[in-house]
Coordinates of C-alpha atoms and ligand atoms in Angstrom, one line a residue:
M1 CA -7.7 11.3 0.7
A2 CA -7.1 9.3 4.3
V3 CA -8.8 6.7 5.4
E4 CA -9.2 6.5 9.5
S5 CA -10.1 3.0 9.7
F6 CA -10.0 0.7 7.3
P7 CA -11.9 -1.2 5.7
H8 CA -14.9 0.4 7.1
L9 CA -16.5 -2.0 9.7
R10 CA -20.0 -0.8 10.7
D11 CA -20.9 1.2 13.5
D12 CA -23.9 -0.7 13.8
N13 CA -22.9 -2.0 17.0
D14 CA -25.6 -4.8 17.7
K15 CA -25.5 -5.8 14.3
I16 CA -24.0 -9.9 13.9
A17 CA -20.3 -9.5 11.5
L18 CA -19.2 -12.9 12.4
V19 CA -20.5 -16.2 13.3
E20 CA -18.0 -19.0 14.2
G21 CA -19.6 -22.4 15.5
E22 CA -21.9 -21.2 18.3
L23 CA -20.1 -18.1 18.9
R24 CA -21.3 -14.3 17.3
Y25 CA -19.6 -11.2 17.4
S26 CA -21.3 -7.8 16.4
Y27 CA -19.9 -5.0 14.7
G28 CA -19.4 -3.2 17.9
D29 CA -17.1 -6.2 19.7
V30 CA -15.4 -6.8 16.4
N31 CA -14.2 -2.8 16.0
A32 CA -13.3 -2.9 19.6
R33 CA -11.5 -6.1 20.1
I34 CA -8.9 -4.6 16.4
D35 CA -8.7 -1.3 17.9
R36 CA -7.1 -3.1 20.8
F37 CA -5.0 -5.3 19.2
A38 CA -3.3 -2.4 16.6
T39 CA -3.0 -0.3 20.0
G40 CA -1.0 -3.3 21.5
L41 CA 1.0 -4.0 17.8
L42 CA 2.1 -0.5 18.0
A43 CA 3.6 -0.8 21.7
G44 CA 4.1 2.6 22.3
S45 CA 4.9 3.7 18.4
S46 CA 2.5 6.2 16.7
D47 CA 2.3 3.9 13.5
L48 CA 3.8 1.0 12.0
Q49 CA 4.8 2.6 9.0
E50 CA 4.6 -0.8 6.5
E51 CA 6.4 -3.6 8.7
R52 CA 5.4 -6.8 7.6
I53 CA 3.4 -8.5 9.9
A54 CA 2.3 -12.3 9.0
F55 CA -0.3 -14.0 10.5
F56 CA -0.8 -18.0 10.3
I57 CA -4.3 -18.2 11.3
P58 CA -7.5 -20.0 9.5
A59 CA -10.9 -18.3 9.4
S60 CA -11.9 -16.9 12.6
L61 CA -12.4 -14.0 14.8
D62 CA -8.8 -14.0 15.4
Y63 CA -7.9 -13.3 11.6
V64 CA -10.4 -10.1 11.1
T65 CA -8.7 -8.8 14.2
V66 CA -5.3 -9.5 13.0
M67 CA -5.6 -8.2 9.5
H68 CA -7.9 -5.1 10.5
G69 CA -5.4 -4.9 13.5
V70 CA -2.2 -4.2 11.2
W71 CA -4.1 -2.2 8.7
R72 CA -5.4 -0.1 11.3
A73 CA -1.9 0.5 13.2
G74 CA -0.4 1.1 9.8
G75 CA 1.6 -2.1 8.8
I76 CA 1.1 -4.7 5.6
A77 CA -0.7 -7.5 6.4
V78 CA 1.1 -10.8 4.9
P79 CA -1.9 -13.8 5.5
L80 CA -0.2 -17.1 4.9
N81 CA -2.0 -20.5 4.1
V82 CA -2.5 -22.2 6.8
A83 CA -1.5 -25.7 4.9
S84 CA 1.7 -24.4 3.7
A85 CA 4.8 -26.7 4.0
V86 CA 8.0 -25.1 5.8
S87 CA 9.8 -24.9 2.7
E88 CA 7.2 -22.4 1.2
L89 CA 6.9 -20.1 4.3
D90 CA 10.4 -19.3 4.6
H91 CA 10.0 -18.3 1.3
Y92 CA 7.6 -16.1 2.2
L93 CA 8.5 -14.7 5.4
T94 CA 12.4 -14.3 4.0
C95 CA 10.6 -12.5 0.6
A96 CA 8.3 -10.0 2.7
S97 CA 11.4 -9.6 5.3
V98 CA 8.4 -10.6 7.8
T99 CA 9.3 -8.9 11.7
R100 CA 6.2 -10.4 13.7
M101 CA 4.2 -13.5 13.2
I102 CA 1.0 -13.9 14.5
A103 CA -0.6 -17.7 15.3
N104 CA -2.2 -19.4 18.0
G105 CA -2.0 -23.1 19.8
E106 CA -0.9 -25.6 17.4
Y107 CA -0.3 -23.3 15.0
Q108 CA 2.0 -21.2 17.1
E109 CA 4.2 -24.7 17.9
S110 CA 4.5 -25.3 14.3
L111 CA 6.3 -22.3 13.6
R112 CA 8.5 -22.3 16.4
D113 CA 12.3 -23.3 14.6
L114 CA 11.6 -21.8 11.5
C115 CA 10.4 -18.1 12.8
A116 CA 13.4 -18.7 15.9
S117 CA 15.8 -19.1 12.5
L118 CA 14.6 -16.0 10.6
N119 CA 14.5 -14.0 14.0
I120 CA 10.8 -13.4 13.6
E121 CA 9.2 -12.3 16.9
L122 CA 5.9 -15.1 17.6
L123 CA 3.5 -14.0 19.4
S124 CA -0.2 -15.2 19.6
V125 CA -3.4 -12.6 19.7
D126 CA -3.6 -12.5 23.0
D127 CA 0.4 -11.5 24.0
V128 CA -0.6 -8.2 21.6
L129 CA -4.0 -7.5 22.4
A130 CA -4.2 -4.2 24.9
E131 CA -6.4 -3.9 27.8
S132 CA -7.7 -0.7 26.2
A133 CA -7.4 0.7 23.1
G134 CA -5.4 3.7 22.3
D135 CA -4.8 6.2 19.5
L136 CA -4.3 4.8 16.2
P137 CA -2.8 6.5 13.5
I138 CA -4.6 8.1 10.0
I139 CA -3.4 5.9 7.3
D140 CA -3.7 7.6 3.8
E141 CA -5.1 5.4 1.2
S142 CA -2.1 5.0 -1.2
R143 CA 0.0 3.3 1.6
R144 CA 0.4 -0.3 1.4
A145 CA -2.0 -2.6 2.8
M146 CA -1.6 -5.9 2.0
M147 CA 1.0 -8.7 0.4
L148 CA -0.5 -12.1 -0.9
F149 CA 1.7 -14.5 -2.9
T150 CA 1.0 -15.9 -6.2
S151 CA 3.1 -18.7 -7.9
G152 CA 3.4 -17.7 -11.4
T153 CA 5.8 -18.4 -14.0
T154 CA 8.6 -18.6 -11.9
N155 CA 10.0 -20.8 -9.4
K156 CA 8.9 -18.7 -6.4
P157 CA 6.2 -17.2 -5.2
K158 CA 5.9 -13.5 -5.8
G159 CA 4.7 -11.2 -3.0
V160 CA 1.5 -9.3 -4.7
V161 CA 1.1 -5.5 -2.9
S162 CA -2.1 -3.7 -3.0
T163 CA -2.9 -0.2 -1.0
H164 CA -5.4 0.6 1.0
K165 CA -7.0 2.5 -2.1
T166 CA -6.8 -0.5 -4.2
I167 CA -8.5 -2.9 -1.8
V168 CA -11.3 0.1 -1.3
A169 CA -11.1 -0.2 -5.1
Q170 CA -11.7 -4.2 -5.2
I171 CA -14.1 -4.3 -2.5
T172 CA -16.9 -1.3 -4.0
T173 CA -16.9 -2.2 -7.4
L174 CA -18.6 -5.8 -5.8
I175 CA -20.4 -4.4 -3.7
D176 CA -22.8 -2.3 -6.0
A177 CA -22.3 -5.0 -9.1
W178 CA -23.6 -7.9 -6.8
E179 CA -25.8 -5.2 -5.2
W180 CA -24.4 -6.4 -1.2
T181 CA -26.7 -5.2 1.4
A182 CA -26.8 -5.8 5.4
D183 CA -29.2 -8.1 4.7
D184 CA -26.8 -10.8 3.0
V185 CA -25.7 -13.4 4.8
I186 CA -22.5 -15.6 3.3
P187 CA -20.6 -18.8 4.6
L188 CA -16.9 -18.7 4.1
F189 CA -15.0 -21.9 4.0
L190 CA -12.5 -20.5 1.2
P191 CA -8.8 -20.4 2.5
L192 CA -8.0 -17.3 3.5
H193 CA -4.6 -16.6 1.8
H194 CA -6.2 -15.2 -1.8
I195 CA -8.8 -12.6 -3.0
H196 CA -11.7 -15.5 -3.2
G197 CA -11.8 -15.0 0.5
I198 CA -10.5 -12.3 1.6
I199 CA -11.5 -9.3 -0.8
N200 CA -15.0 -10.7 -2.5
I201 CA -16.4 -12.5 1.2
L202 CA -15.1 -11.8 4.3
S203 CA -13.7 -8.2 2.8
C204 CA -17.4 -7.4 1.4
G205 CA -19.5 -8.7 3.5
L206 CA -17.8 -6.7 6.3
W207 CA -18.1 -3.3 4.0
A208 CA -21.5 -4.3 3.3
G209 CA -22.8 -4.6 7.1
A210 CA -23.4 -8.4 6.4
T211 CA -23.1 -11.4 8.5
V212 CA -20.1 -13.7 7.2
H213 CA -20.3 -17.3 8.9
L214 CA -16.8 -18.8 9.1
F215 CA -15.6 -21.7 8.5
A216 CA -12.0 -23.6 8.9
K217 CA -12.6 -25.6 6.1
F218 CA -14.9 -27.2 3.5
D219 CA -17.2 -28.9 6.1
I220 CA -20.0 -30.2 3.3
P221 CA -22.4 -31.7 5.9
K222 CA -22.2 -28.8 8.4
I223 CA -22.8 -25.9 5.3
T224 CA -25.6 -27.8 3.7
K225 CA -27.1 -28.7 7.0
E226 CA -27.0 -24.3 7.1
V227 CA -28.2 -24.2 4.1
T228 CA -31.4 -26.5 4.2
A229 CA -32.1 -24.2 7.3
G230 CA -32.3 -21.2 4.8
T231 CA -29.5 -19.7 7.0
Y232 CA -27.6 -18.2 3.6
N233 CA -28.8 -15.8 1.0
V234 CA -25.6 -15.2 -0.6
F235 CA -22.5 -18.2 -1.1
M236 CA -19.5 -18.0 -3.3
A237 CA -17.1 -20.7 -3.9
V238 CA -14.5 -22.3 -6.9
P239 CA -16.5 -24.6 -9.5
T240 CA -14.6 -27.7 -7.7
I241 CA -17.2 -26.9 -4.3
Y242 CA -20.1 -27.1 -6.7
V243 CA -18.5 -30.3 -8.1
K244 CA -18.4 -31.4 -4.7
L245 CA -22.0 -30.7 -3.7
I246 CA -22.7 -32.9 -6.5
Q247 CA -20.9 -35.8 -5.6
Y248 CA -22.2 -35.2 -2.0
F249 CA -25.3 -35.2 -3.5
E250 CA -25.0 -38.6 -5.3
S251 CA -23.8 -39.8 -1.8
I252 CA -26.9 -38.9 0.5
D253 CA -30.7 -39.8 0.3
A254 CA -33.0 -37.6 -2.2
A255 CA -35.3 -36.3 0.0
E256 CA -31.9 -34.7 1.9
V257 CA -30.8 -33.6 -1.6
A258 CA -34.5 -31.5 -2.4
K259 CA -34.1 -29.9 1.0
I260 CA -30.5 -28.9 0.1
C261 CA -31.3 -28.1 -3.3
D262 CA -34.1 -25.7 -1.6
G263 CA -31.9 -24.3 -0.1
F264 CA -29.8 -22.3 -2.4
K265 CA -33.0 -22.4 -4.7
D266 CA -34.1 -19.7 -2.1
M267 CA -30.4 -17.7 -2.1
R268 CA -30.5 -14.5 -3.7
L269 CA -26.9 -15.2 -5.2
N270 CA -24.8 -18.1 -6.3
I271 CA -21.2 -17.2 -7.9
S272 CA -18.5 -19.3 -9.6
G273 CA -14.6 -18.1 -10.1
S274 CA -11.0 -18.3 -9.9
A275 CA -11.2 -21.0 -12.5
A276 CA -13.4 -21.6 -15.6
C277 CA -16.9 -23.1 -14.6
P278 CA -17.7 -25.4 -17.3
V279 CA -21.3 -25.3 -18.9
K280 CA -22.1 -28.5 -18.0
L281 CA -21.7 -27.7 -14.3
F282 CA -23.2 -24.6 -14.6
N283 CA -26.1 -26.4 -16.2
Q284 CA -26.5 -29.0 -13.3
W285 CA -26.4 -26.7 -11.1
R286 CA -29.2 -24.9 -12.4
E287 CA -31.3 -28.4 -12.9
L288 CA -30.5 -29.2 -9.3
T289 CA -31.1 -25.8 -7.6
G290 CA -33.3 -23.2 -9.9
Q291 CA -29.7 -21.2 -9.8
V292 CA -28.0 -19.3 -12.5
L293 CA -24.4 -19.4 -11.9
L294 CA -22.9 -16.1 -12.1
E295 CA -19.6 -16.8 -13.1
R296 CA -16.9 -13.7 -13.1
Y297 CA -13.0 -13.7 -14.0
G298 CA -10.1 -12.2 -10.9
M299 CA -6.9 -12.3 -10.7
T300 CA -4.9 -11.5 -7.2
E301 CA -3.8 -8.9 -8.5
I302 CA -6.6 -7.1 -10.0
G303 CA -9.2 -8.2 -7.8
M304 CA -12.5 -9.2 -10.0
G305 CA -11.8 -7.6 -13.9
I306 CA -14.9 -9.2 -15.8
S307 CA -18.5 -10.5 -13.8
N308 CA -21.7 -11.8 -15.7
P309 CA -24.6 -9.0 -14.2
Y310 CA -26.5 -9.5 -11.3
N311 CA -29.6 -8.2 -13.4
G312 CA -29.6 -9.6 -17.2
E313 CA -28.2 -12.9 -18.8
R314 CA -26.1 -14.6 -17.3
R315 CA -24.3 -17.0 -19.8
A316 CA -22.9 -20.1 -19.2
G317 CA -19.3 -20.7 -20.3
C318 CA -18.6 -16.8 -20.4
V319 CA -17.7 -14.1 -17.7
G320 CA -19.5 -11.1 -18.6
H321 CA -18.4 -7.6 -18.8
P322 CA -15.6 -5.1 -17.1
L323 CA -17.0 -4.6 -13.6
P324 CA -17.7 -0.5 -13.2
G325 CA -14.1 1.2 -12.9
V326 CA -12.5 -1.7 -14.3
E327 CA -10.8 -0.6 -18.3
V328 CA -10.3 -4.3 -20.0
Q329 CA -8.8 -4.7 -23.5
L330 CA -7.8 -7.4 -25.5
F331 CA -4.1 -7.4 -26.7
D332 CA -2.8 -9.5 -29.8
E333 CA 0.6 -10.7 -29.9
Y334 CA 2.1 -7.4 -31.4
D335 CA 0.6 -5.5 -29.0
Q336 CA -2.3 -4.2 -30.6
A337 CA -5.5 -3.6 -29.0
I338 CA -8.3 -5.6 -30.4
T339 CA -11.0 -3.9 -31.3
E340 CA -13.2 -6.2 -33.4
E341 CA -15.3 -9.1 -31.8
A342 CA -14.4 -13.0 -32.1
I343 CA -10.8 -12.6 -32.3
P344 CA -8.9 -13.6 -29.7
G345 CA -6.5 -11.9 -27.3
E346 CA -4.2 -11.3 -24.1
I347 CA -6.9 -9.7 -21.5
R348 CA -5.2 -6.6 -19.9
I349 CA -6.5 -4.6 -17.3
K350 CA -6.3 -0.7 -15.9
G351 CA -8.0 0.7 -12.9
G352 CA -7.7 1.4 -9.5
N353 CA -8.6 -1.9 -9.2
V354 CA -4.9 -3.0 -10.0
F355 CA -2.3 -3.8 -7.3
L356 CA 0.5 -1.5 -6.7
E357 CA 4.1 -4.0 -7.3
Y358 CA 5.7 -7.5 -6.9
W359 CA 6.9 -6.8 -3.8
D360 CA 10.6 -6.2 -3.9
N361 CA 10.8 -7.2 -7.6
P362 CA 10.7 -4.1 -9.9
T363 CA 11.9 -6.2 -12.3
A364 CA 8.7 -8.4 -12.6
T365 CA 6.3 -6.0 -12.0
E366 CA 7.8 -4.1 -15.3
E367 CA 8.0 -6.8 -16.9
L368 CA 3.7 -7.0 -16.4
Y369 CA 2.5 -4.0 -17.5
K370 CA 3.1 -2.5 -20.8
D371 CA 1.7 1.1 -21.5
G372 CA 0.1 1.2 -18.4
W373 CA -1.6 -1.7 -18.9
F374 CA -1.1 -4.4 -16.7
C375 CA -1.0 -8.3 -18.6
T376 CA -2.6 -11.0 -17.0
G377 CA -1.6 -14.0 -19.8
D378 CA -5.3 -14.4 -19.9
V379 CA -6.4 -15.4 -23.4
A380 CA -10.2 -14.4 -24.1
V381 CA -12.7 -13.6 -27.0
V382 CA -15.5 -10.9 -26.6
E383 CA -18.4 -12.2 -28.3
D384 CA -21.9 -10.5 -28.6
G385 CA -20.4 -8.1 -25.8
Y386 CA -20.1 -11.3 -23.5
Y387 CA -16.1 -12.3 -22.5
R388 CA -14.7 -15.6 -22.8
I389 CA -11.7 -16.5 -21.3
M390 CA -10.1 -19.6 -24.0
G391 CA -7.3 -20.1 -21.7
R392 CA -3.5 -18.5 -20.6
S393 CA -0.5 -17.7 -22.8
S394 CA 1.6 -20.0 -20.6
V395 CA 1.7 -23.4 -20.2
D396 CA 3.2 -23.3 -17.1
I397 CA 0.3 -22.2 -15.1
I398 CA -1.9 -24.4 -13.5
K399 CA -5.5 -23.8 -11.8
S400 CA -6.2 -26.9 -9.6
G401 CA -9.4 -26.6 -7.5
G402 CA -9.2 -22.8 -8.0
Y403 CA -5.6 -23.1 -6.6
K404 CA -3.2 -21.2 -9.2
L405 CA 0.0 -23.3 -9.2
S406 CA 3.3 -22.8 -11.0
A407 CA 4.4 -26.1 -13.3
L408 CA 8.1 -24.5 -12.6
E409 CA 8.0 -24.6 -9.1
I410 CA 6.6 -28.4 -8.3
E411 CA 9.0 -29.5 -11.2
G412 CA 11.8 -27.9 -9.0
V413 CA 11.0 -29.8 -5.7
L414 CA 10.4 -33.4 -7.8
L415 CA 13.6 -32.3 -9.3
T416 CA 15.3 -32.7 -6.0
H417 CA 14.3 -36.6 -5.6
E418 CA 17.4 -38.7 -6.0
D419 CA 15.5 -41.3 -8.8
I420 CA 14.4 -38.3 -10.9
A421 CA 16.8 -37.3 -14.2
E422 CA 14.1 -34.9 -15.5
V423 CA 10.7 -33.8 -15.0
A424 CA 7.6 -32.3 -16.4
V425 CA 4.5 -31.0 -14.5
I426 CA 1.1 -29.8 -16.8
G427 CA -2.2 -29.3 -15.6
V428 CA -4.4 -32.6 -17.2
E429 CA -8.5 -31.3 -17.7
D430 CA -10.0 -33.2 -14.7
D431 CA -13.5 -33.0 -13.8
T432 CA -13.2 -32.7 -10.2
W433 CA -10.2 -30.2 -10.3
G434 CA -10.6 -28.5 -13.3
E435 CA -7.0 -29.2 -14.1
A436 CA -5.0 -32.0 -12.5
V437 CA -1.3 -31.6 -11.6
T438 CA 0.4 -34.6 -13.7
A439 CA 4.1 -35.0 -13.6
F440 CA 5.8 -36.9 -16.6
I441 CA 9.5 -38.2 -15.0
G442 CA 12.2 -39.4 -16.9
L443 CA 14.1 -42.0 -13.7
R444 CA 17.4 -42.2 -13.2
D445 CA 19.0 -45.1 -14.4
G446 CA 17.7 -48.3 -12.9
A447 CA 15.5 -46.6 -10.7
S448 CA 12.0 -47.2 -10.8
M449 CA 9.1 -45.8 -9.1
E450 CA 5.7 -46.0 -7.6
Y451 CA 3.1 -43.1 -7.4
E452 CA 2.0 -44.0 -3.7
D453 CA 5.8 -43.2 -2.8
L454 CA 6.2 -40.3 -4.9
K455 CA 3.3 -38.8 -3.1
S456 CA 4.5 -39.6 0.5
W457 CA 7.6 -38.4 -0.4
C458 CA 6.1 -35.0 -1.6
D459 CA 4.4 -34.6 2.0
G460 CA 5.5 -32.1 4.1
K461 CA 7.9 -30.9 0.8
M462 CA 5.4 -28.9 -0.9
S463 CA 1.3 -27.8 0.1
S464 CA -0.2 -31.2 -0.6
Y465 CA -2.8 -29.5 -3.2
K466 CA 0.3 -29.0 -5.2
I467 CA 1.5 -33.0 -5.1
P468 CA 0.6 -34.2 -8.5
K469 CA -2.1 -36.3 -8.7
A470 CA -0.6 -38.7 -11.3
I471 CA 2.8 -39.8 -12.7
K472 CA 3.9 -40.9 -15.6
I473 CA 7.0 -42.4 -16.6
V474 CA 8.7 -41.7 -19.9
D475 CA 12.4 -43.0 -21.3
A476 CA 12.5 -39.3 -22.3
L477 CA 10.8 -36.3 -22.6
P478 CA 10.1 -34.7 -25.9
R479 CA 11.9 -31.9 -26.7
N480 CA 12.5 -29.3 -29.3
A481 CA 15.4 -28.8 -31.4
M482 CA 16.5 -25.8 -28.9
G483 CA 16.3 -28.8 -26.2
K484 CA 13.2 -27.6 -24.0
V485 CA 10.3 -29.7 -23.0
T486 CA 7.4 -29.2 -25.5
K487 CA 4.8 -29.9 -23.0
P488 CA 1.7 -29.6 -25.4
A489 CA 3.7 -33.0 -26.5
L490 CA 2.8 -34.0 -23.2
R491 CA -0.8 -33.3 -23.2
E492 CA -1.3 -35.7 -26.1
L493 CA 0.3 -38.4 -24.1
V494 CA -2.2 -38.0 -21.7
Ligands
LIG501 C1 -7.5 -30.3 -1.9 N1 -7.0 -31.1 -2.5 C2 -6.2 -30.6 -3.8 C3 -7.0 -29.5 -3.6 N2 -7.7 -28.9 -2.4 N3 -6.1 -30.9 -4.8 C4 -5.4 -30.6 -6.1 N4 -6.3 -29.2 -6.5 C5 -6.8 -28.1 -4.8 N5 -7.0 -27.4 -4.9 C6 -6.3 -32.7 -2.0 C7 -5.9 -32.3 -0.8 O1 -4.4 -32.5 -1.0 C8 -5.9 -33.8 -0.5 O2 -5.6 -34.6 -1.0 C9 -7.5 -33.8 -0.5 O3 -7.4 -33.0 -1.8 C10 -8.7 -33.7 0.1 O4 -8.3 -32.3 0.9 P1 -9.4 -31.3 1.9 O5 -8.5 -30.2 2.0 O6 -10.0 -32.2 2.5 O7 -10.1 -30.9 0.4 P2 -11.6 -29.7 0.8 O8 -11.4 -29.3 1.1 O9 -12.2 -31.0 -0.2 O10 -11.0 -29.0 -0.7 C11 -11.1 -28.8 -2.2 C12 -11.4 -27.4 -2.2 C13 -10.3 -26.5 -1.6 C14 -11.9 -26.9 -3.6 C15 -12.2 -26.3 -0.9 O11 -9.5 -27.1 -2.5 C16 -10.2 -25.0 -2.1 O12 -11.0 -24.6 -0.8 N6 -10.0 -23.9 -2.8 C17 -10.0 -23.0 -3.3 C18 -8.8 -22.2 -3.4 C19 -9.1 -20.7 -3.5 O13 -9.7 -19.7 -3.0 N7 -8.7 -20.0 -4.6 C20 -9.3 -18.6 -4.9 C21 -7.8 -18.2 -5.4 S1 -7.8 -16.4 -6.0 P3 -4.5 -36.2 0.1 O14 -4.1 -37.1 -1.5 O15 -3.7 -36.1 1.2 O16 -6.1 -37.3 0.2 C22 -8.3 -16.5 -7.4 C23 -8.6 -14.8 -8.0 C24 -10.6 -15.0 -8.1 O17 -8.3 -17.1 -8.4 O18 -10.7 -14.9 -9.7 O19 -11.2 -15.6 -7.3
LIG502 P1 -5.0 -15.8 -8.7 O1 -3.4 -15.6 -9.3 O2 -4.9 -17.5 -7.8 O3 -5.4 -15.0 -8.8 O4 -6.0 -17.0 -10.1 C1 -6.0 -16.2 -11.2 C2 -6.4 -16.4 -12.4 O5 -7.5 -17.7 -12.0 C3 -6.9 -15.8 -13.4 O6 -5.7 -15.5 -14.5 C4 -7.2 -16.6 -14.6 O7 -6.3 -17.4 -15.2 C5 -8.3 -18.2 -13.5 N1 -9.2 -17.1 -13.7 C6 -9.9 -16.3 -12.6 N2 -11.7 -16.9 -12.9 C7 -11.5 -17.3 -13.9 C8 -12.7 -17.2 -14.6 N3 -13.9 -17.4 -14.3 N4 -12.7 -18.6 -15.5 C9 -11.5 -18.8 -15.8 N5 -10.5 -18.5 -15.6 C10 -10.6 -17.8 -14.4

């Protein structure tokens, strides 16, 4: 089957699709701009044939124009984190063999040297937009559409490739499960290089014909002002955001808090995901706003897999049931399917929602597929029909404020510090971040280290959210008989 324009944007020309500050853009305007951008990208050719086009643009009309423009012209969209360090961008661009990069203004300036060194053409959105729309290719749904970088148990992030079909499956299951409609209005303040922002909010919103309010960052005063005004009826965030909202409530007067909480109370849906929502937070949010958070479970490679019901009991500490079209099965350490409740096992997933491949890395792709099941590395148990996430099989993956971080990647950077002889990074339970990056450091003879100095040293070498929140200087890291650092032993030192 072929799709003419993906994902589907309503032909309802006057309906507002996007709101950016004071500016409002109708579906008609957005559609026309995307067609002009796609035409400009094609520059006379009939199809981009999966050319990788990266973009470095915060949430905005331009972001949507570029993402959909690349899709409509037959390219692979590579949205990048605008907060990345140069060495991280170098890896993404090289790994994906990006040929063109779209960025505006100061973002473009920050990329000039890197793009020149990698021979990548650097263009602004205006450089590409054609005067008028031309013919666009018909795209088969099996073709690659998007590459998102995700950290894993390896040193460098891998490019997760989804097809048009994958993305449609990821969107449509959520449209049905969470009863999206054209009347929905949702704020989008999450970063737009991850599926939570891209699929669950932006793409579902645009597919449903809803209105998406775009924020370049999580701006609490601006967003809560709109919540008080009753602008939104759906709200989706990572647990850290609900924690930060509650912390904000503690810093403002009670009358103001009451108004904001009333705004939340009037919404039809508040969702939490990307990391575990502690039961304490679930209860606090219900007490403050009356909203029973709907917690769901997902992953870059699968979109959303498991969700508490929209209608029905949303159980604290649980992620609910498999979404329609998603097959979920727990497996034990011998790869045997677990058929009884209360026995923990690894979550494995099948379905149209599952990604195609890690870009240019067939070995990594094969490693994570067993008998057609994608192995998530997350461990869960089923209790009374509800899935409950118990943790991850790897200690080298950390979830901080919804970001998935690789301990090995952070260790790799820290090891380039001249005073560091050995280092082990773990995630330590934290009320705000879920897990806080903590580095255990063995110093070279005679060296000393203050936390603030290390933090400044890390600046520019890694995205700021990866920088350790704490360090512990140790004489020697605990190791097993094979000489491998025993990370669980480090946890006990905290
Ligand atoms: C920001 N900081 C973080 C951080 N975010 N530190 C650790 N972990 C994080 N996640 C640090 C900054 O480095 C800075 O440090 C300070 O906090 C203030 O930065 P900020 O940018 O002003 O913070 P804020 O806007 O409050 O950001 C918090 C946040 C953000 C929660 C809004 O982290 C965020 O958007 N997280 C969501 C990520 C996401 O979308 N994940 C979904 C992945 S998809 P300093 O020291 O310089 O002050 C997925 C699948 C699924 O997981 O199931 O959805
Ligand atoms: P990412 O690769 O950034 O998409 O992160 C996916 C990971 O986030 C999953 O493998 C889980 O470890 C974690 N995750 C997502 N949702 C939840 C949730 N509701 N509870 C616990 N962990 C979650």
